[in-house]
XYZ file of C-alpha atoms in Angstrom:
308
model
C 0.004 -0.002 -0.018
C 1.109 3.570 -0.639
C 0.514 6.896 1.022
C 1.482 10.331 -0.160
C 1.631 12.350 3.029
C 4.477 13.039 5.516
C 2.758 11.083 8.300
C 1.189 7.625 8.249
C -1.360 6.821 10.868
C -2.720 3.295 11.119
C -5.866 2.297 13.082
C -5.707 0.019 16.065
C -6.736 -3.044 14.062
C -4.999 -2.173 10.711
C -2.115 -4.611 11.189
C -2.066 -8.313 12.129
C 0.669 -9.613 14.413
C 3.990 -9.923 12.511
C 7.013 -8.078 11.096
C 6.566 -5.134 8.757
C 8.927 -2.902 6.869
C 7.885 0.711 6.146
C 9.701 2.773 3.537
C 9.453 6.566 3.125
C 10.499 8.087 -0.155
C 10.698 11.944 -0.512
C 10.994 13.400 -3.988
C 11.445 16.956 -5.225
C 10.164 18.614 -8.398
C 13.214 17.494 -10.293
C 12.436 13.813 -9.580
C 15.331 13.462 -7.186
C 14.537 11.404 -4.206
C 15.797 9.826 -1.009
C 14.389 6.919 0.990
C 14.438 5.721 4.667
C 13.341 2.380 5.867
C 12.207 1.145 9.328
C 11.206 -2.323 10.557
C 8.235 -2.595 12.834
C 6.966 -5.550 14.892
C 3.340 -5.635 15.531
C 2.528 -7.547 18.687
C -0.456 -9.701 19.208
C -2.187 -7.323 21.516
C -5.708 -5.815 21.529
C -6.344 -2.206 22.371
C -9.361 -0.088 23.098
C -10.469 2.588 20.758
C -10.400 6.319 21.799
C -12.901 8.716 20.224
C -12.834 12.512 20.637
C -16.064 14.411 20.862
C -16.453 16.949 18.016
C -15.077 20.358 18.747
C -17.668 23.090 18.841
C -15.437 25.726 17.269
C -12.826 25.898 14.437
C -10.665 28.070 16.748
C -10.492 28.753 20.432
C -9.231 31.869 22.253
C -6.362 31.888 24.687
C -8.443 33.876 27.180
C -12.153 33.800 27.821
C -14.681 35.225 30.321
C -17.562 32.819 29.774
C -17.311 29.090 30.602
C -18.939 28.265 27.266
C -15.795 29.698 25.575
C -13.471 27.344 27.369
C -11.393 24.793 25.486
C -12.553 21.379 26.708
C -11.701 18.043 25.230
C -13.986 15.074 25.853
C -13.274 11.474 24.917
C -15.051 8.105 25.065
C -13.437 4.620 25.232
C -14.726 1.726 23.179
C -13.438 -1.603 24.635
C -15.512 -3.855 22.390
C -12.612 -4.700 20.082
C -10.502 -5.680 23.105
C -13.315 -7.983 24.470
C -13.242 -6.029 27.713
C -16.025 -4.582 29.732
C -16.386 -0.872 30.230
C -16.108 -1.346 34.044
C -12.456 -2.332 33.823
C -9.979 0.203 35.344
C -8.069 2.283 32.894
C -5.269 4.773 33.323
C -5.507 8.075 31.392
C -2.500 10.248 30.589
C -2.670 13.535 28.592
C 0.284 15.264 26.929
C 0.366 18.537 24.988
C 2.802 19.512 22.241
C 3.105 22.561 20.068
C 3.139 22.235 16.332
C 5.496 24.348 14.183
C 4.819 24.096 10.441
C 2.987 20.877 11.278
C 5.886 19.281 13.038
C 5.526 18.409 16.788
C 7.981 19.983 19.146
C 10.354 17.710 21.012
C 9.213 18.769 24.443
C 5.790 18.924 26.081
C 4.292 22.414 25.835
C 2.156 22.481 28.921
C 2.227 21.074 32.436
C -1.255 19.638 32.160
C -1.215 18.234 35.756
C -1.131 21.843 37.010
C -4.718 22.456 38.128
C -3.981 25.947 39.411
C -2.999 27.778 36.291
C -3.143 25.372 33.292
C -6.114 22.956 33.545
C -9.210 22.422 35.590
C -9.049 18.612 35.269
C -5.402 17.606 35.573
C -3.826 15.161 33.123
C -5.273 11.856 34.267
C -9.025 11.985 33.420
C -10.858 11.112 30.299
C -11.564 14.776 29.612
C -9.337 17.755 29.548
C -10.445 21.409 30.374
C -8.224 24.433 30.374
C -8.069 27.577 32.403
C -8.186 30.951 30.830
C -4.757 32.311 29.881
C -2.966 28.894 29.949
C -2.742 28.655 26.133
C -0.763 30.753 23.756
C -2.526 32.862 21.186
C -1.664 31.846 17.641
C -0.205 28.487 18.633
C -1.319 25.096 17.302
C -1.313 22.303 19.839
C -1.433 18.485 19.524
C -3.209 17.070 22.571
C -2.274 13.385 22.990
C -4.218 10.913 25.180
C -2.764 7.473 26.177
C -5.151 4.966 27.733
C -3.691 1.858 29.380
C -5.265 -0.943 31.440
C -4.345 -0.484 35.088
C -2.481 -3.751 35.089
C -0.812 -3.481 31.720
C 2.074 -5.825 32.509
C 0.221 -8.752 33.940
C -3.292 -8.777 32.597
C -4.190 -11.152 29.746
C -7.480 -11.221 27.884
C -8.929 -14.724 28.487
C -11.318 -14.250 25.556
C -8.617 -13.538 22.952
C -5.593 -15.152 24.603
C -3.514 -12.067 23.985
C -2.148 -9.132 25.924
C -4.141 -5.896 26.240
C -2.177 -2.856 25.058
C -2.401 0.917 25.389
C -4.325 3.088 22.970
C -3.061 6.479 21.823
C -5.031 9.143 20.039
C -4.600 12.879 19.523
C -6.416 15.984 18.379
C -5.054 19.268 16.922
C -6.351 22.538 18.105
C -5.509 26.052 16.811
C -5.584 28.881 19.334
C -6.902 31.993 17.797
C -4.573 35.061 17.450
C -6.170 38.426 18.155
C -6.244 41.348 15.685
C -2.848 42.997 15.150
C -0.934 45.827 13.560
C -3.376 48.703 14.073
C -3.466 51.887 16.001
C -5.753 54.489 17.531
C -5.834 58.131 16.469
C -7.728 61.091 17.919
C -8.132 64.242 15.781
C -7.694 66.941 16.871
C -5.363 65.959 19.733
C -6.827 68.773 21.820
C -9.805 71.092 21.604
C -12.798 72.530 23.357
C -15.857 70.806 24.646
C -18.629 70.675 21.987
C -15.930 70.285 19.362
C -16.285 67.250 17.055
C -13.400 64.816 17.631
C -12.731 62.064 15.159
C -11.672 58.655 16.568
C -10.189 56.184 14.057
C -8.734 52.736 14.221
C -6.440 52.366 11.232
C -4.423 49.427 9.988
C -5.960 46.481 11.924
C -5.599 42.992 10.395
C -6.375 39.415 11.070
C -6.691 36.034 9.298
C -9.404 36.028 6.647
C -11.255 33.336 8.558
C -11.347 35.599 11.641
C -13.135 38.490 9.884
C -15.086 40.747 10.254
C -13.371 42.840 12.843
C -15.514 45.014 15.182
C -14.477 48.160 17.061
C -15.446 49.498 20.447
C -14.407 53.020 21.429
C -14.604 54.491 24.931
C -13.214 57.174 27.267
C -12.691 57.713 30.964
C -12.754 60.887 32.887
C -11.928 60.447 36.540
C -14.171 57.644 37.720
C -16.611 58.042 34.827
C -16.288 55.387 32.046
C -18.247 55.931 28.920
C -18.612 53.372 26.056
C -18.966 55.344 22.823
C -19.643 52.566 20.338
C -19.712 48.862 21.062
C -18.752 46.074 18.591
C -19.331 48.262 15.547
C -18.123 47.307 12.068
C -17.151 51.019 11.605
C -13.450 51.795 12.366
C -14.083 55.457 13.023
C -16.353 57.521 15.230
C -17.195 61.255 15.477
C -17.771 62.302 19.094
C -18.205 65.247 21.338
C -16.226 65.143 24.577
C -16.833 66.845 27.914
C -14.029 69.186 29.264
C -11.174 67.473 31.073
C -8.114 65.240 30.544
C -9.613 62.183 28.931
C -8.096 58.624 28.432
C -9.345 57.133 25.185
C -9.668 53.324 24.727
C -10.160 51.066 21.772
C -11.026 47.289 21.809
C -10.751 45.503 18.428
C -12.383 42.048 18.323
C -12.442 39.346 15.661
C -15.260 36.901 14.773
C -14.117 34.400 17.409
C -13.988 36.948 20.231
C -10.200 37.415 20.501
C -9.416 41.092 21.201
C -6.590 43.664 21.234
C -6.551 47.026 22.888
C -5.082 50.507 22.244
C -5.199 53.591 24.409
C -4.732 57.252 23.797
C -5.445 60.615 25.437
C -7.073 63.949 24.554
C -7.141 67.316 26.339
C -10.550 69.029 26.203
C -10.808 72.635 27.432
C -13.845 74.546 28.655
C -15.106 77.061 26.021
C -16.746 80.384 26.600
C -20.428 79.510 26.026
C -22.730 82.183 24.621
C -26.493 81.935 24.522
C -26.205 81.359 20.749
C -23.726 78.516 21.283
C -26.072 76.976 23.781
C -29.007 77.109 21.411
C -26.905 75.857 18.545
C -25.826 72.783 20.573
C -29.363 71.995 21.575
C -30.390 72.166 17.954
C -27.539 69.775 16.964
C -28.813 67.398 19.624
C -32.329 67.538 18.196
C -31.073 66.889 14.675
C -29.106 63.847 15.913
C -32.280 62.369 17.467
C -34.287 63.043 14.313
C -31.460 61.496 12.245
C -31.533 58.262 14.171
C -28.522 58.736 16.332
C -29.841 59.461 19.844
C -26.482 58.273 21.393
C -24.759 61.243 19.701
C -27.386 63.642 21.142
C -26.898 62.185 24.557
C -23.134 62.756 24.518
C -23.580 66.281 23.257
C -26.105 67.073 26.007
C -23.814 65.559 28.624
C -20.980 67.735 27.479
C -23.280 70.786 27.350
C -24.641 70.105 30.895
C -21.081 70.177 32.283
C -20.669 73.732 30.935
C -23.827 75.370 32.318
């Protein structure tokens, strides 16, 4: 039989007991090739079958606030092929490796037994659940589960007359990388209250599969925190600020919920407000309501109220 990938994976019952020779041949576009050969002995053992429950997302985030966003791996063990009952005791052991260009790293990536900062389950149960912040954004992991009978070295299946071996299975998971490369600008950098300031979020990028990006602007003045636009597809916003030294914030999120932040500042001075200026500002607020943007009118009236 022939295969054309760099990795050959055989099922638990693909080989009968015996001696096998596997040859790997690698060729380039000029038809030049090299080969390597390895001899493998397949023992007369039976092993259980491990199945992973389907993942509910194509990507997972490194951090999450809701438990429903947590990366959790669930498995089931089918012992039918090993002629064993499901009540038999089994030992579970998880390992995690990072993949670089599809190649597994030589050392384990995570201390899965650490239930304080890495997992909620440890590394010796049938399922594996992570804690927020334990995984690296943008990394791809191979999670490997080995299941062995608790008495691997002395148990013999009376039904089949053969030793019972360990089963190994793995699943690959990509951890979502947040949006990157962008900035936050405030124009003008200083001005008077009731001035129109333009907030923009230029240059943000992400993988095509992570689009669209959404933008949330906000500001804080003392203990007051004001969200100006939450999860909008627009990367710019025109806003009126109250007088004071304001800290400006931006949160950029992708379709999977990974986010990046930027911050800025703007100095807003108190203008000399005439009666005509007051009436004009009230008229602007009215126009905003009639134009379908009551949130703009609210911000304008808040800034106006601080001046009178």
